[in-house]
Amino acid sequence: MLSVVKTRPEPGIEILDCPEPTITHDGHVLLEVAACGVCGSDLHFYEWAPHMRGEITLPRILGHEVAGTVVEVGRAVTQFKPGDRVVTETWGGCGRCYYCRLGRFNQCMYQTRIGQKAEGGMARYVIVPDISLYNIPADMPLDEAAVIEPVGVALHSLERVDLKPGDSVAVIGPGPIGILAAMLADRAGAHRVIVLGLAADEARLDLVRRMGYDVVITDREDPVEAVRNRTEGRGVELALDVSGGYGTLSLALDLVRLGGQIGVVGMSPEAPFNPSIAAIKEVTIHGSFRRQPSTWFRAIKLVSSRKLDVRPLITHRVPVAKAREVFEILLHRKGIKAIITPD
Ligand SMILES: [Zn+2]
Ligand SMILES: [Zn+2]
């Protein structure tokens, strides 16, 4: 099967003919992939970004934003059967370790993420454990379903914070997760949603404007002043740091009003941060990592009902053979969410 493979510890990917996987564990399920989204982390692996090198073993088929159909199940699988339409967690919690028993499945001590330490979904078939799977409605388009995984990341950040209807929200970073977070904050009743990005993000910010949200271009205007001008001089109740850029937590601290909250979602590199400002402003900082099973159930309802319509975010649909072109487009911030389909 034609697959998108990261073969060597250097920039690039290869399109290779790989053997089809077979079930070797009673609790595993073989899926036929219908759609696999390209994540920011896949782009980091493509570029061979230093801070992500430890997160993958090579060679590896990339891809973890998978929607597809069950083809075959292991002997111990009782909840899924061939023909079921599903989306998959990148590798579910084991359900038995300390953190799983606390209900923190996203922090399971024994996870092997697909597309990183196990073969991923940018190919016709992928193997996942049954605990990772979630059924989706029969009439739900599978390319939209592939966006549920990143929706879960954005949604979990809002599950972590305390957003009230009428609050103002700043979202730093107009990538797919940032745009989804802005849409979710809007659905949750935010009075004003302000998305901060760079001039280079113009194509993405254009969509943000068309969705009706405010845009602040941080390399063209003073972002703190621009946000205060939109919030009666005080700053926002909530800032979501979704960019993964340098120094964004410090920016978030300046954007929130006294007593405000920050949600940290992006995987930013280490940067200076002034704790006294957090103390004086009495700011609460919430980390947010991937999502929980409960997040999946919510995200599936939101996306399948189109209460959260993800279609405007899907800018590219390409077969595996064209993956390299679409990775380049995304790296240049031209598209938003690209979907890879098996050849
Ligand atoms: Zn992802
Ligand atoms: Zn566990």
Coordinates of C-alpha atoms and ligand atoms in Angstrom, one line a residue:
M1 CA 0.0 0.0 0.0
L2 CA 1.3 3.5 -0.9
S3 CA 2.2 5.2 2.3
V4 CA 3.7 8.6 3.5
V5 CA 6.8 7.5 5.3
K6 CA 9.4 9.4 7.4
T7 CA 12.5 7.4 6.6
R8 CA 15.5 9.4 7.6
P9 CA 16.5 11.8 10.4
E10 CA 16.6 14.8 8.1
P11 CA 14.0 17.0 6.4
G12 CA 11.6 15.3 4.0
I13 CA 9.2 12.4 3.6
E14 CA 9.0 9.5 1.1
I15 CA 6.1 7.9 -0.7
L16 CA 6.8 4.2 -0.4
D17 CA 5.0 0.9 -1.1
C18 CA 4.6 -0.7 2.4
P19 CA 3.2 -4.1 3.3
E20 CA -0.4 -4.1 4.5
P21 CA -0.6 -4.6 8.3
T22 CA -2.1 -7.6 9.9
I23 CA -3.7 -8.0 13.4
T24 CA -1.2 -9.5 15.9
H25 CA -3.0 -8.6 19.1
D26 CA -6.4 -9.7 20.3
G27 CA -7.5 -6.2 21.3
H28 CA -6.5 -4.6 18.0
V29 CA -8.6 -3.5 15.0
L30 CA -7.7 -3.1 11.4
L31 CA -9.1 0.0 9.8
E32 CA -9.4 1.0 6.2
V33 CA -8.5 4.6 6.2
A34 CA -10.8 7.0 4.3
A35 CA -9.2 10.3 5.3
C36 CA -6.2 11.3 7.4
G37 CA -5.5 14.9 8.3
V38 CA -2.1 16.5 8.2
C39 CA -1.3 17.8 11.7
G40 CA 1.2 20.5 12.7
S41 CA 3.3 17.7 14.3
D42 CA 3.5 15.9 10.9
L43 CA 5.0 19.2 9.5
H44 CA 7.5 19.3 12.4
F45 CA 8.5 15.7 11.5
Y46 CA 8.7 16.7 7.8
E47 CA 11.0 19.6 8.6
W48 CA 12.8 17.5 11.2
A49 CA 12.3 20.1 13.9
P50 CA 14.8 19.6 16.8
H51 CA 12.2 19.7 19.6
M52 CA 10.1 16.9 18.0
R53 CA 12.9 14.4 17.1
G54 CA 12.5 12.4 20.2
E55 CA 8.7 11.9 19.6
I56 CA 9.1 9.6 16.6
T57 CA 11.0 6.4 15.8
L58 CA 12.1 5.8 12.1
P59 CA 11.1 4.6 9.6
R60 CA 7.5 5.4 10.3
I61 CA 4.2 5.9 8.4
L62 CA 2.9 9.3 9.4
G63 CA -0.6 10.3 10.3
H64 CA -2.9 10.2 13.4
E65 CA -6.0 12.2 12.3
V66 CA -7.8 9.2 11.0
A67 CA -11.4 8.4 9.9
G68 CA -12.3 5.1 8.3
T69 CA -14.1 1.8 8.4
V70 CA -13.4 -1.3 10.5
V71 CA -12.2 -4.2 8.3
E72 CA -11.3 -6.8 10.9
V73 CA -11.2 -7.1 14.7
G74 CA -9.0 -9.1 17.1
R75 CA -10.5 -12.0 19.0
A76 CA -11.0 -10.0 22.2
V77 CA -12.8 -7.1 20.5
T78 CA -16.5 -7.0 21.3
Q79 CA -17.5 -3.3 20.8
F80 CA -16.7 -2.9 17.1
K81 CA -17.3 -5.0 14.0
P82 CA -16.4 -4.9 10.3
G83 CA -18.2 -2.1 8.5
D84 CA -18.4 0.2 11.5
R85 CA -17.5 3.8 10.6
V86 CA -15.1 5.2 13.2
V87 CA -12.6 7.9 14.2
T88 CA -9.6 7.0 16.4
E89 CA -7.7 8.5 19.3
T90 CA -4.1 8.6 18.5
W91 CA -3.6 5.7 21.0
G92 CA -6.1 5.4 23.8
G93 CA -5.3 5.2 27.5
C94 CA -4.6 1.6 28.7
G95 CA -7.4 2.0 31.3
R96 CA -5.3 0.4 34.0
C97 CA -2.4 2.6 34.9
Y98 CA -2.3 5.2 37.7
Y99 CA -3.3 8.1 35.4
C100 CA -6.0 6.2 33.5
R101 CA -7.5 5.2 36.9
L102 CA -7.6 8.9 37.8
G103 CA -9.6 9.5 34.6
R104 CA -6.6 11.2 32.9
F105 CA -6.5 9.0 29.8
N106 CA -4.6 11.6 27.9
Q107 CA -1.8 11.1 30.3
C108 CA -1.7 7.3 30.2
M109 CA 1.7 6.0 31.2
Y110 CA 1.7 3.3 28.4
Q111 CA 0.7 5.0 25.1
T112 CA 2.2 4.3 21.7
R113 CA 1.0 7.1 19.4
I114 CA 0.2 6.1 15.8
G115 CA 2.2 8.0 13.3
Q116 CA 5.0 8.4 15.8
K117 CA 5.9 5.2 17.6
A118 CA 3.4 2.9 15.7
E119 CA 2.5 3.0 12.1
G120 CA 0.1 5.9 11.2
G121 CA -2.8 6.5 8.9
M122 CA -1.4 8.1 5.8
A123 CA -1.9 4.7 4.0
R124 CA -4.8 2.5 3.1
Y125 CA -4.8 0.5 6.3
V126 CA -3.8 1.1 10.0
I127 CA -4.0 -0.9 13.2
V128 CA -5.3 0.6 16.4
P129 CA -6.4 -0.8 19.8
D130 CA -10.2 -1.0 20.2
I131 CA -10.1 1.4 23.2
S132 CA -9.0 4.1 20.8
L133 CA -12.1 3.9 18.6
Y134 CA -15.3 6.0 18.5
N135 CA -18.3 5.3 16.3
I136 CA -19.6 8.1 14.1
P137 CA -23.0 8.6 12.5
A138 CA -23.7 6.7 9.2
D139 CA -24.3 9.9 7.2
M140 CA -21.2 11.8 8.4
P141 CA -18.7 12.5 5.6
L142 CA -15.4 10.9 6.6
D143 CA -13.2 13.8 5.6
E144 CA -15.0 16.0 8.1
A145 CA -14.7 13.2 10.6
A146 CA -10.9 13.3 10.2
V147 CA -11.0 16.8 11.7
I148 CA -12.6 15.6 14.9
E149 CA -9.1 14.8 16.4
P150 CA -7.9 18.4 16.2
V151 CA -11.3 19.6 17.2
G152 CA -10.8 17.6 20.4
V153 CA -7.5 19.4 21.1
A154 CA -9.3 22.8 20.8
L155 CA -12.4 21.6 22.7
H156 CA -10.3 20.1 25.6
S157 CA -8.7 23.5 26.1
L158 CA -12.1 25.0 26.7
E159 CA -13.0 22.1 29.0
R160 CA -10.0 23.0 31.0
V161 CA -10.8 26.8 31.5
D162 CA -13.8 28.5 32.9
L163 CA -15.3 30.5 30.1
K164 CA -18.6 32.3 30.8
P165 CA -21.0 33.6 28.1
G166 CA -20.2 37.3 27.5
D167 CA -16.4 36.9 28.2
S168 CA -13.9 38.1 25.6
V169 CA -11.4 35.6 24.3
A170 CA -8.0 36.1 22.5
V171 CA -6.6 33.2 20.5
I172 CA -2.9 33.4 19.8
G173 CA -2.1 31.4 16.6
P174 CA -4.5 31.0 13.5
G175 CA -3.6 27.4 12.7
P176 CA -6.3 24.8 12.5
I177 CA -6.4 24.4 16.3
G178 CA -6.5 28.1 16.8
I179 CA -9.3 28.7 14.4
L180 CA -11.3 25.7 15.9
A181 CA -10.7 27.2 19.4
A182 CA -12.0 30.6 18.2
M183 CA -15.1 28.9 16.7
L184 CA -15.7 26.9 19.9
A185 CA -15.3 30.0 22.1
D186 CA -17.9 31.7 19.9
R187 CA -20.3 28.7 20.2
A188 CA -19.7 28.8 24.0
G189 CA -21.0 32.4 24.1
A190 CA -17.9 34.6 24.0
H191 CA -18.8 38.2 23.5
R192 CA -15.8 38.9 21.4
V193 CA -13.2 36.6 19.8
I194 CA -9.9 38.1 18.8
V195 CA -7.4 36.0 16.8
L196 CA -3.8 37.0 16.8
G197 CA -1.5 36.0 13.9
L198 CA 1.4 37.1 11.8
A199 CA 1.3 38.9 8.4
A200 CA 2.5 35.6 6.9
D201 CA -0.8 34.0 8.2
E202 CA -2.8 36.2 5.9
A203 CA -4.7 33.4 4.1
R204 CA -5.7 31.9 7.4
L205 CA -6.6 35.3 8.9
D206 CA -8.8 36.0 6.0
L207 CA -11.0 33.0 6.9
V208 CA -11.0 34.2 10.5
R209 CA -12.3 37.6 9.4
R210 CA -15.0 36.0 7.2
M211 CA -16.1 34.0 10.3
G212 CA -16.7 37.3 12.0
Y213 CA -13.9 37.4 14.5
D214 CA -11.4 40.2 15.1
V215 CA -7.9 39.9 13.7
V216 CA -4.7 41.4 15.2
I217 CA -1.5 41.1 13.2
T218 CA 1.2 41.0 15.8
D219 CA 4.1 42.0 13.5
R220 CA 2.2 45.0 12.2
E221 CA 0.6 46.5 15.3
D222 CA 1.1 46.4 19.1
P223 CA -0.9 43.3 20.0
V224 CA -1.4 44.4 23.7
E225 CA -2.7 47.8 22.7
A226 CA -4.9 46.3 19.9
V227 CA -6.5 43.9 22.3
R228 CA -7.0 46.5 25.0
N229 CA -8.6 48.8 22.5
R230 CA -11.2 46.1 21.9
T231 CA -11.9 45.3 25.5
E232 CA -12.5 48.7 27.2
G233 CA -8.8 49.1 28.0
R234 CA -8.7 46.1 30.3
G235 CA -7.7 43.0 28.3
V236 CA -9.6 39.7 27.7
E237 CA -11.0 37.3 30.3
L238 CA -9.3 34.4 28.6
A239 CA -6.3 34.1 26.3
L240 CA -5.7 30.7 24.6
D241 CA -2.0 30.2 23.6
V242 CA -2.3 27.9 20.6
S243 CA 0.5 29.0 18.4
G244 CA 3.5 27.0 19.6
G245 CA 5.6 30.1 18.8
Y246 CA 8.4 31.7 20.9
G247 CA 7.3 33.9 23.8
T248 CA 3.6 33.5 23.4
L249 CA 2.9 32.7 27.0
S250 CA 4.4 36.0 28.0
L251 CA 2.2 37.7 25.4
A252 CA -0.9 35.9 26.8
L253 CA 0.0 37.2 30.2
D254 CA -0.1 40.8 28.8
L255 CA -3.4 40.2 26.9
V256 CA -5.5 39.1 29.9
R257 CA -7.3 41.4 32.3
L258 CA -6.6 41.3 36.0
G259 CA -7.9 38.0 37.3
G260 CA -7.9 36.6 33.8
Q261 CA -7.1 33.0 32.6
I262 CA -4.7 31.5 30.1
G263 CA -5.1 28.2 28.4
V264 CA -1.8 26.8 27.1
V265 CA -2.3 24.4 24.2
G266 CA 0.6 25.0 21.8
M267 CA 3.9 23.2 22.3
S268 CA 6.1 26.4 22.4
P269 CA 9.9 26.3 22.9
E270 CA 11.3 27.6 26.2
A271 CA 11.1 31.4 26.6
P272 CA 11.4 34.1 29.3
F273 CA 8.2 34.6 31.4
N274 CA 7.7 37.1 34.2
P275 CA 6.0 35.3 37.2
S276 CA 5.5 38.6 39.1
I277 CA 3.0 39.7 36.4
A278 CA 1.0 36.5 36.9
A279 CA 1.1 37.1 40.7
I280 CA 0.1 40.8 40.5
K281 CA -2.7 40.2 38.0
E282 CA -3.8 37.0 39.8
V283 CA -3.8 35.1 36.5
T284 CA -4.8 31.4 36.3
I285 CA -2.8 29.3 33.8
H286 CA -4.4 26.0 32.6
G287 CA -2.3 23.5 30.6
S288 CA -4.2 21.4 28.1
F289 CA -2.9 18.2 26.5
R290 CA -4.7 16.3 23.7
R291 CA -8.2 15.3 24.9
Q292 CA -10.2 12.9 27.0
P293 CA -12.7 10.2 25.9
S294 CA -15.5 12.6 27.0
T295 CA -14.1 15.2 24.7
W296 CA -14.4 12.8 21.7
F297 CA -18.1 12.2 22.4
R298 CA -18.7 16.0 22.5
A299 CA -16.6 16.7 19.4
I300 CA -18.4 14.0 17.4
K301 CA -21.7 15.5 18.2
L302 CA -20.5 19.1 17.4
V303 CA -18.9 18.1 14.1
S304 CA -21.5 15.6 12.8
S305 CA -24.4 18.1 13.5
R306 CA -22.3 20.8 11.9
K307 CA -23.0 23.0 14.9
L308 CA -19.2 23.2 14.4
D309 CA -18.9 23.2 10.7
V310 CA -15.3 22.2 9.8
R311 CA -15.8 22.3 6.1
P312 CA -14.3 25.8 5.6
L313 CA -11.1 24.6 7.2
I314 CA -10.5 21.7 4.8
T315 CA -8.5 23.5 2.1
H316 CA -6.8 20.5 0.4
R317 CA -7.7 16.9 -0.3
V318 CA -4.9 14.9 -2.0
P319 CA -4.0 11.3 -2.5
V320 CA -1.0 9.8 -0.7
A321 CA 1.2 10.2 -3.8
K322 CA 0.8 14.0 -3.6
A323 CA 1.5 14.3 0.1
R324 CA 4.8 16.1 -0.3
E325 CA 3.3 19.0 -2.3
V326 CA 0.6 19.5 0.3
F327 CA 3.1 19.4 3.2
E328 CA 5.0 22.2 1.4
I329 CA 1.8 24.3 1.0
L330 CA 1.0 24.0 4.7
L331 CA 4.6 24.8 5.8
H332 CA 4.2 28.0 3.8
R333 CA 0.9 28.7 5.7
K334 CA -1.1 28.7 2.5
G335 CA -3.7 26.1 3.4
I336 CA -5.4 25.3 6.7
K337 CA -6.3 21.6 7.0
A338 CA -5.2 19.1 4.4
I339 CA -6.7 15.7 4.1
I340 CA -4.7 12.7 2.7
T341 CA -6.7 9.9 1.1
P342 CA -5.3 6.5 0.3
D343 CA -4.4 5.9 -3.4
Ligands
ZN1 ZN -2.8 16.2 15.4
ZN2 ZN -3.0 4.1 31.2

